[in-house]
Structures are given as C-alpha cells and as structure tokens.
PDB file of C-alpha atoms and ligand atoms in Angstrom:
ATOM      1  CA  MET A  22      96.657  97.814 117.260  1.00 96.00           C
ATOM      2  CA  ILE A  23      99.574  97.592 114.919  1.00 97.00           C
ATOM      3  CA  LYS A  24     102.769  99.455 115.696  1.00 98.00           C
ATOM      4  CA  TYR A  25     105.394 101.013 113.479  1.00 98.00           C
ATOM      5  CA  ILE A  26     108.858 102.433 113.957  1.00 97.00           C
ATOM      6  CA  PRO A  27     108.504 106.135 112.992  1.00 97.00           C
ATOM      7  CA  GLU A  28     112.205 106.782 112.545  1.00 97.00           C
ATOM      8  CA  LEU A  29     112.478 103.983 109.978  1.00 97.00           C
ATOM      9  CA  THR A  30     109.733 105.327 107.712  1.00 97.00           C
ATOM     10  CA  ASP A  31     111.166 106.028 104.280  1.00 97.00           C
ATOM     11  CA  VAL A  32     110.330 106.648 100.642  1.00 98.00           C
ATOM     12  CA  VAL A  33     111.629 103.784  98.505  1.00 96.00           C
ATOM     13  CA  LEU A  34     111.675 103.049  94.788  1.00 95.00           C
ATOM     14  CA  GLU A  35     112.691  99.396  94.774  1.00 91.00           C
ATOM     15  CA  GLU A  36     110.100  97.611  96.878  1.00 94.00           C
ATOM     16  CA  ILE A  37     107.071  97.874  94.556  1.00 97.00           C
ATOM     17  CA  PRO A  38     107.656  98.038  90.763  1.00 95.00           C
ATOM     18  CA  ASP A  39     106.952 101.416  89.153  1.00 94.00           C
ATOM     19  CA  LYS A  40     105.795 102.977  92.399  1.00 97.00           C
ATOM     20  CA  VAL A  41     107.098 105.750  94.604  1.00 98.00           C
ATOM     21  CA  THR A  42     106.451 103.998  97.864  1.00 98.00           C
ATOM     22  CA  LEU A  43     106.144 105.222 101.402  1.00 98.00           C
ATOM     23  CA  ALA A  44     107.296 102.287 103.506  1.00 98.00           C
ATOM     24  CA  VAL A  45     106.604 101.846 107.215  1.00 98.00           C
ATOM     25  CA  GLU A  46     108.237  99.150 109.321  1.00 97.00           C
ATOM     26  CA  ILE A  47     105.660  97.231 111.366  1.00 97.00           C
ATOM     27  CA  SER A  48     106.776  95.544 114.593  1.00 97.00           C
ATOM     28  CA  ASN A  49     105.361  92.475 116.372  1.00 96.00           C
ATOM     29  CA  CYS A  50     106.178  90.378 113.310  1.00 93.00           C
ATOM     30  CA  ARG A  51     104.668  86.920 113.537  1.00 85.00           C
ATOM     31  CA  GLY A  52     106.995  85.489 110.933  1.00 82.00           C
ATOM     32  CA  SER A  53     109.780  83.050 111.685  1.00 81.00           C
ATOM     33  CA  CYS A  54     112.129  83.509 108.754  1.00 84.00           C
ATOM     34  CA  PRO A  55     115.256  81.403 109.213  1.00 82.00           C
ATOM     35  CA  GLY A  56     117.482  84.224 108.010  1.00 78.00           C
ATOM     36  CA  CYS A  57     115.537  87.114 109.540  1.00 86.00           C
ATOM     37  CA  HIS A  58     117.310  90.325 108.540  1.00 85.00           C
ATOM     38  CA  THR A  59     115.527  92.545 111.078  1.00 90.00           C
ATOM     39  CA  PRO A  60     114.914  90.442 114.224  1.00 91.00           C
ATOM     40  CA  PHE A  61     114.072  93.492 116.328  1.00 93.00           C
ATOM     41  CA  LEU A  62     110.827  93.744 114.338  1.00 94.00           C
ATOM     42  CA  GLN A  63     109.684  90.578 116.097  1.00 93.00           C
ATOM     43  CA  GLN A  64     109.545  92.610 119.316  1.00 94.00           C
ATOM     44  CA  ASP A  65     106.781  94.858 120.633  1.00 96.00           C
ATOM     45  CA  LEU A  66     108.405  98.132 119.613  1.00 96.00           C
ATOM     46  CA  GLY A  67     107.329 101.483 118.231  1.00 97.00           C
ATOM     47  CA  VAL A  68     104.048 103.355 118.405  1.00 98.00           C
ATOM     48  CA  GLU A  69     100.529 102.652 117.206  1.00 98.00           C
ATOM     49  CA  LEU A  70      99.921 103.290 113.524  1.00 98.00           C
ATOM     50  CA  THR A  71      96.638 105.180 113.406  1.00 98.00           C
ATOM     51  CA  PRO A  72      94.632 106.507 110.445  1.00 98.00           C
ATOM     52  CA  GLU A  73      95.768 109.977 111.502  1.00 98.00           C
ATOM     53  CA  ASP A  74      99.387 108.855 111.233  1.00 98.00           C
ATOM     54  CA  VAL A  75      98.697 107.501 107.762  1.00 98.00           C
ATOM     55  CA  ASP A  76      97.192 110.854 106.715  1.00 98.00           C
ATOM     56  CA  ARG A  77     100.116 112.792 108.162  1.00 98.00           C
ATOM     57  CA  LEU A  78     102.768 110.559 106.619  1.00 98.00           C
ATOM     58  CA  ILE A  79     101.162 110.852 103.195  1.00 98.00           C
ATOM     59  CA  ALA A  80     100.841 114.628 103.546  1.00 98.00           C
ATOM     60  CA  ASP A  81     104.478 114.880 104.610  1.00 97.00           C
ATOM     61  CA  ASN A  82     105.655 112.850 101.628  1.00 97.00           C
ATOM     62  CA  PHE A  83     103.888 114.504  98.717  1.00 94.00           C
ATOM     63  CA  GLY A  84     104.149 112.546  95.491  1.00 96.00           C
ATOM     64  CA  VAL A  85     104.120 109.017  96.856  1.00 98.00           C
ATOM     65  CA  ASN A  86     101.676 106.736  95.087  1.00 98.00           C
ATOM     66  CA  CYS A  87     101.973 103.616  97.201  1.00 98.00           C
ATOM     67  CA  PHE A  88     101.779 102.953 100.946  1.00 98.00           C
ATOM     68  CA  LEU A  89     103.640  99.833 102.028  1.00 98.00           C
ATOM     69  CA  LEU A  90     103.391  98.050 105.354  1.00 98.00           C
ATOM     70  CA  LEU A  91     106.626  96.138 105.906  1.00 96.00           C
ATOM     71  CA  GLY A  92     105.087  93.461 108.101  1.00 95.00           C
ATOM     72  CA  GLU A  93     101.555  92.832 109.295  1.00 95.00           C
ATOM     73  CA  GLY A  94     101.849  92.720 113.090  1.00 96.00           C
ATOM     74  CA  ARG A  95      99.598  90.553 115.246  1.00 95.00           C
ATOM     75  CA  ASP A  96      96.271  92.364 115.023  1.00 97.00           C
ATOM     76  CA  PRO A  97      94.556  91.508 111.712  1.00 97.00           C
ATOM     77  CA  GLU A  98      91.526  93.671 112.494  1.00 97.00           C
ATOM     78  CA  ALA A  99      93.716  96.727 113.010  1.00 98.00           C
ATOM     79  CA  LEU A 100      95.616  95.883 109.839  1.00 98.00           C
ATOM     80  CA  LEU A 101      92.373  95.728 107.884  1.00 98.00           C
ATOM     81  CA  ARG A 102      91.229  99.036 109.380  1.00 98.00           C
ATOM     82  CA  ILE A 103      94.388 100.724 108.124  1.00 98.00           C
ATOM     83  CA  ALA A 104      93.875  99.202 104.670  1.00 98.00           C
ATOM     84  CA  ALA A 105      90.246 100.350 104.636  1.00 98.00           C
ATOM     85  CA  HIS A 106      91.271 103.850 105.651  1.00 98.00           C
ATOM     86  CA  LEU A 107      93.818 103.986 102.844  1.00 98.00           C
ATOM     87  CA  ARG A 108      91.210 102.834 100.332  1.00 98.00           C
ATOM     88  CA  GLU A 109      88.629 105.371 101.470  1.00 98.00           C
ATOM     89  CA  ALA A 110      90.757 108.412 102.281  1.00 98.00           C
ATOM     90  CA  HIS A 111      93.522 107.959  99.713  1.00 98.00           C
ATOM     91  CA  PRO A 112      92.038 106.156  96.699  1.00 97.00           C
ATOM     92  CA  GLY A 113      94.879 107.246  94.426  1.00 97.00           C
ATOM     93  CA  ILE A 114      97.499 105.530  96.554  1.00 98.00           C
ATOM     94  CA  ALA A 115      98.158 101.828  96.110  1.00 98.00           C
ATOM     95  CA  ARG A 116      98.093  99.630  99.200  1.00 98.00           C
ATOM     96  CA  ALA A 117     100.908  97.146  99.703  1.00 98.00           C
ATOM     97  CA  LEU A 118     101.765  94.573 102.347  1.00 98.00           C
ATOM     98  CA  TYR A 119     104.921  92.556 102.915  1.00 95.00           C
ATOM     99  CA  SER A 120     104.070  89.426 104.882  1.00 94.00           C
ATOM    100  CA  GLY A 121     106.600  86.886 106.042  1.00 88.00           C
ATOM    101  CA  ARG A 122     103.942  84.187 105.942  1.00 92.00           C
ATOM    102  CA  THR A 123     103.478  81.723 103.094  1.00 93.00           C
ATOM    103  CA  GLU A 124      99.840  82.728 102.737  1.00 94.00           C
ATOM    104  CA  VAL A 125      97.440  85.268 104.194  1.00 95.00           C
ATOM    105  CA  GLU A 126      93.716  85.136 104.783  1.00 96.00           C
ATOM    106  CA  PRO A 127      91.542  86.028 101.749  1.00 97.00           C
ATOM    107  CA  GLU A 128      90.301  89.222 103.404  1.00 98.00           C
ATOM    108  CA  ILE A 129      93.864  90.442 103.875  1.00 97.00           C
ATOM    109  CA  GLN A 130      94.784  89.520 100.310  1.00 97.00           C
ATOM    110  CA  ALA A 131      91.738  91.438  99.066  1.00 97.00           C
ATOM    111  CA  ALA A 132      92.459  94.512 101.174  1.00 98.00           C
ATOM    112  CA  PHE A 133      95.785  95.221  99.471  1.00 98.00           C
ATOM    113  CA  ASP A 134      96.745  95.807  95.845  1.00 98.00           C
ATOM    114  CA  TYR A 135     100.183  94.261  96.363  1.00 98.00           C
ATOM    115  CA  VAL A 136     100.973  91.408  98.734  1.00 98.00           C
ATOM    116  CA  LYS A 137     104.370  89.827  99.195  1.00 97.00           C
ATOM    117  CA  LEU A 138     104.359  86.293 100.560  1.00 96.00           C
ATOM    118  CA  GLY A 139     107.019  83.928 101.779  1.00 93.00           C
ATOM    119  CA  PRO A 140     109.607  83.927 104.531  1.00 92.00           C
ATOM    120  CA  TYR A 141     113.009  85.392 103.856  1.00 92.00           C
ATOM    121  CA  ILE A 142     115.479  82.550 103.300  1.00 91.00           C
ATOM    122  CA  ALA A 143     118.969  83.917 102.824  1.00 89.00           C
ATOM    123  CA  ALA A 144     120.153  80.967 100.734  1.00 91.00           C
ATOM    124  CA  LEU A 145     117.380  81.539  98.184  1.00 92.00           C
ATOM    125  CA  GLY A 146     117.734  85.297  98.091  1.00 90.00           C
ATOM    126  CA  PRO A 147     115.287  88.197  98.121  1.00 90.00           C
ATOM    127  CA  LEU A 148     112.728  89.127  95.473  1.00 91.00           C
ATOM    128  CA  ASN A 149     115.321  90.236  92.931  1.00 90.00           C
ATOM    129  CA  SER A 150     116.956  86.808  92.982  1.00 92.00           C
ATOM    130  CA  PRO A 151     115.549  84.342  90.397  1.00 92.00           C
ATOM    131  CA  THR A 152     115.965  81.571  92.988  1.00 94.00           C
ATOM    132  CA  THR A 153     113.853  83.355  95.587  1.00 94.00           C
ATOM    133  CA  ASN A 154     111.014  81.562  97.340  1.00 94.00           C
ATOM    134  CA  GLN A 155     109.254  84.878  97.926  1.00 95.00           C
ATOM    135  CA  ARG A 156     106.473  86.112  95.652  1.00 97.00           C
ATOM    136  CA  LEU A 157     104.929  89.499  95.009  1.00 97.00           C
ATOM    137  CA  TYR A 158     101.314  89.467  93.893  1.00 98.00           C
ATOM    138  CA  PHE A 159      99.324  92.282  92.297  1.00 98.00           C
ATOM    139  CA  HIS A 160      95.624  91.523  92.716  1.00 97.00           C
ATOM    140  CA  GLY A 161      96.472  87.834  92.818  1.00 94.00           C
ATOM    141  CA  GLU A 162      98.816  87.881  89.801  1.00 96.00           C
ATOM    142  CA  ASP A 163     102.390  86.803  90.490  1.00 97.00           C
ATOM    143  CA  ILE A 164     104.583  89.695  89.292  1.00 96.00           C
ATOM    144  CA  THR A 165     107.799  88.575  90.984  1.00 96.00           C
ATOM    145  CA  ALA A 166     109.596  88.211  87.643  1.00 94.00           C
ATOM    146  CA  ARG A 167     109.422  91.978  87.186  1.00 93.00           C
ATOM    147  CA  PHE A 168     112.177  92.272  89.765  1.00 91.00           C
ATOM    148  CA  TRP A 169     114.404  90.034  87.665  1.00 88.00           C
ATOM    149  CA  HIS A 170     113.750  91.774  84.337  1.00 69.00           C
ATOM    150  CA  LYS A 171     114.301  95.247  85.678  1.00 56.00           C
ATOM    151  CA  GLY A 172     117.247  94.470  87.903  1.00 50.00           C
ATOM    152  CA  LEU A 173     115.582  96.219  90.802  1.00 52.00           C
ATOM    153  CA  GLU A 174     117.589  96.145  93.980  1.00 52.00           C
ATOM    154  CA  ASN A 175     114.982  94.932  96.395  1.00 56.00           C
ATOM    155  CA  ASN A 176     116.987  93.225  99.100  1.00 54.00           C
ATOM    156  CA  ARG A 177     114.431  92.343 101.727  1.00 62.00           C
TER     157      ARG A 177
HETATM  158  S1  SF4 B  25     109.012  88.791 108.036  1.00 51.24           S
HETATM  159 FE1  SF4 B  25     110.740  87.419 108.440  1.00 51.24          FE
HETATM  160  S2  SF4 B  25     112.565  88.634 107.951  1.00 51.24           S
HETATM  161 FE2  SF4 B  25     110.866  90.085 108.224  1.00 51.24          FE
HETATM  162  S3  SF4 B  25     110.956  90.653 110.404  1.00 51.24           S
HETATM  163 FE3  SF4 B  25     109.522  88.945 110.228  1.00 51.24          FE
HETATM  164  S4  SF4 B  25     110.757  87.114 110.686  1.00 51.24           S
HETATM  165 FE4  SF4 B  25     112.178  88.793 110.176  1.00 51.24          FE
END
C-alpha cells in the first residue's frame, strides 16, 4: 500500500508545466535528501491511497488535468497499480511522479508521463533554479529548462 496525507492534497499550477495539477503527498518516503524540506513524509503517516480515493479526488477537483504523486512510498507494486488505474479510468489526466531518487525502475518510468528525479539539495536549489541537480522528464525527455524559461515558482 501507499499512503497519502489527505489534508495536504491541493491543486497546484507550478509543479508540472502547463498543467492544472492535483497533488497528493505520499508518506513513507525512501529518499534521503540532505536538505529534506518535509522530513515527516519519511514516516509511516496518513491513509492508504486507493483507486476509489483517486476517483473521488478527481471528481472533487473538476478541471484538473494532471495527477501528481509527491513521493513514491515503499510499495512499488501499489504505486504501479495506482498509475494503471489512472491510465485506465482517467485517460485524459496526465500521470506525474516526484521521486527523490536519482533513478527509478523502467516500469515506474513508463507508468508515468512526468517523472521528477534527484534528491533535493538545498545548496543547488529546486527545479526552478538553473543550478538544480533535479530533473523533470516528460516521456524520457528532460524538460527541466522549462522551469527556468517560464520563471515558475516550483520550490520543492
Ligand atoms: S524526496 Fe527528499 S525532500 Fe522529499 S520527503 Fe523524501 S527525503 Fe524529503
């Protein structure tokens, strides 16, 4: 199972370029970012994110066109089941994943339209910093520079 923090679910405009994104915070993070900005997400907090939750969250936030998992948890099979549900039940909604790892398995990369890789290192800055070590990929293409050109305020 993967868990999310319901009260932190939000619609955001900065995390994925040109998308109205419904973002859910996933706990049980297996990252080890030296400047972790949300250390409580490394704990076993929240409630299970089920396909029914995904359906309800999308229905409650009409108009979103991207579903973003902020973190991947510790259960890759459950993560892939959520991605598969999104693809099958909500084909018009892009699937996005923020991982704190430097790389993810090919099946995880393939399950999402957008994948962010790289630990958060405060000295290098987040995605909107040209010195960032983090990268956002769209179907394998590095689109990180779009954050720099547009001046988006992604600060994760
Ligand atoms: S990905 Fe990194 S910054 Fe985000 S919660 Fe995990 S350790 Fe912290």
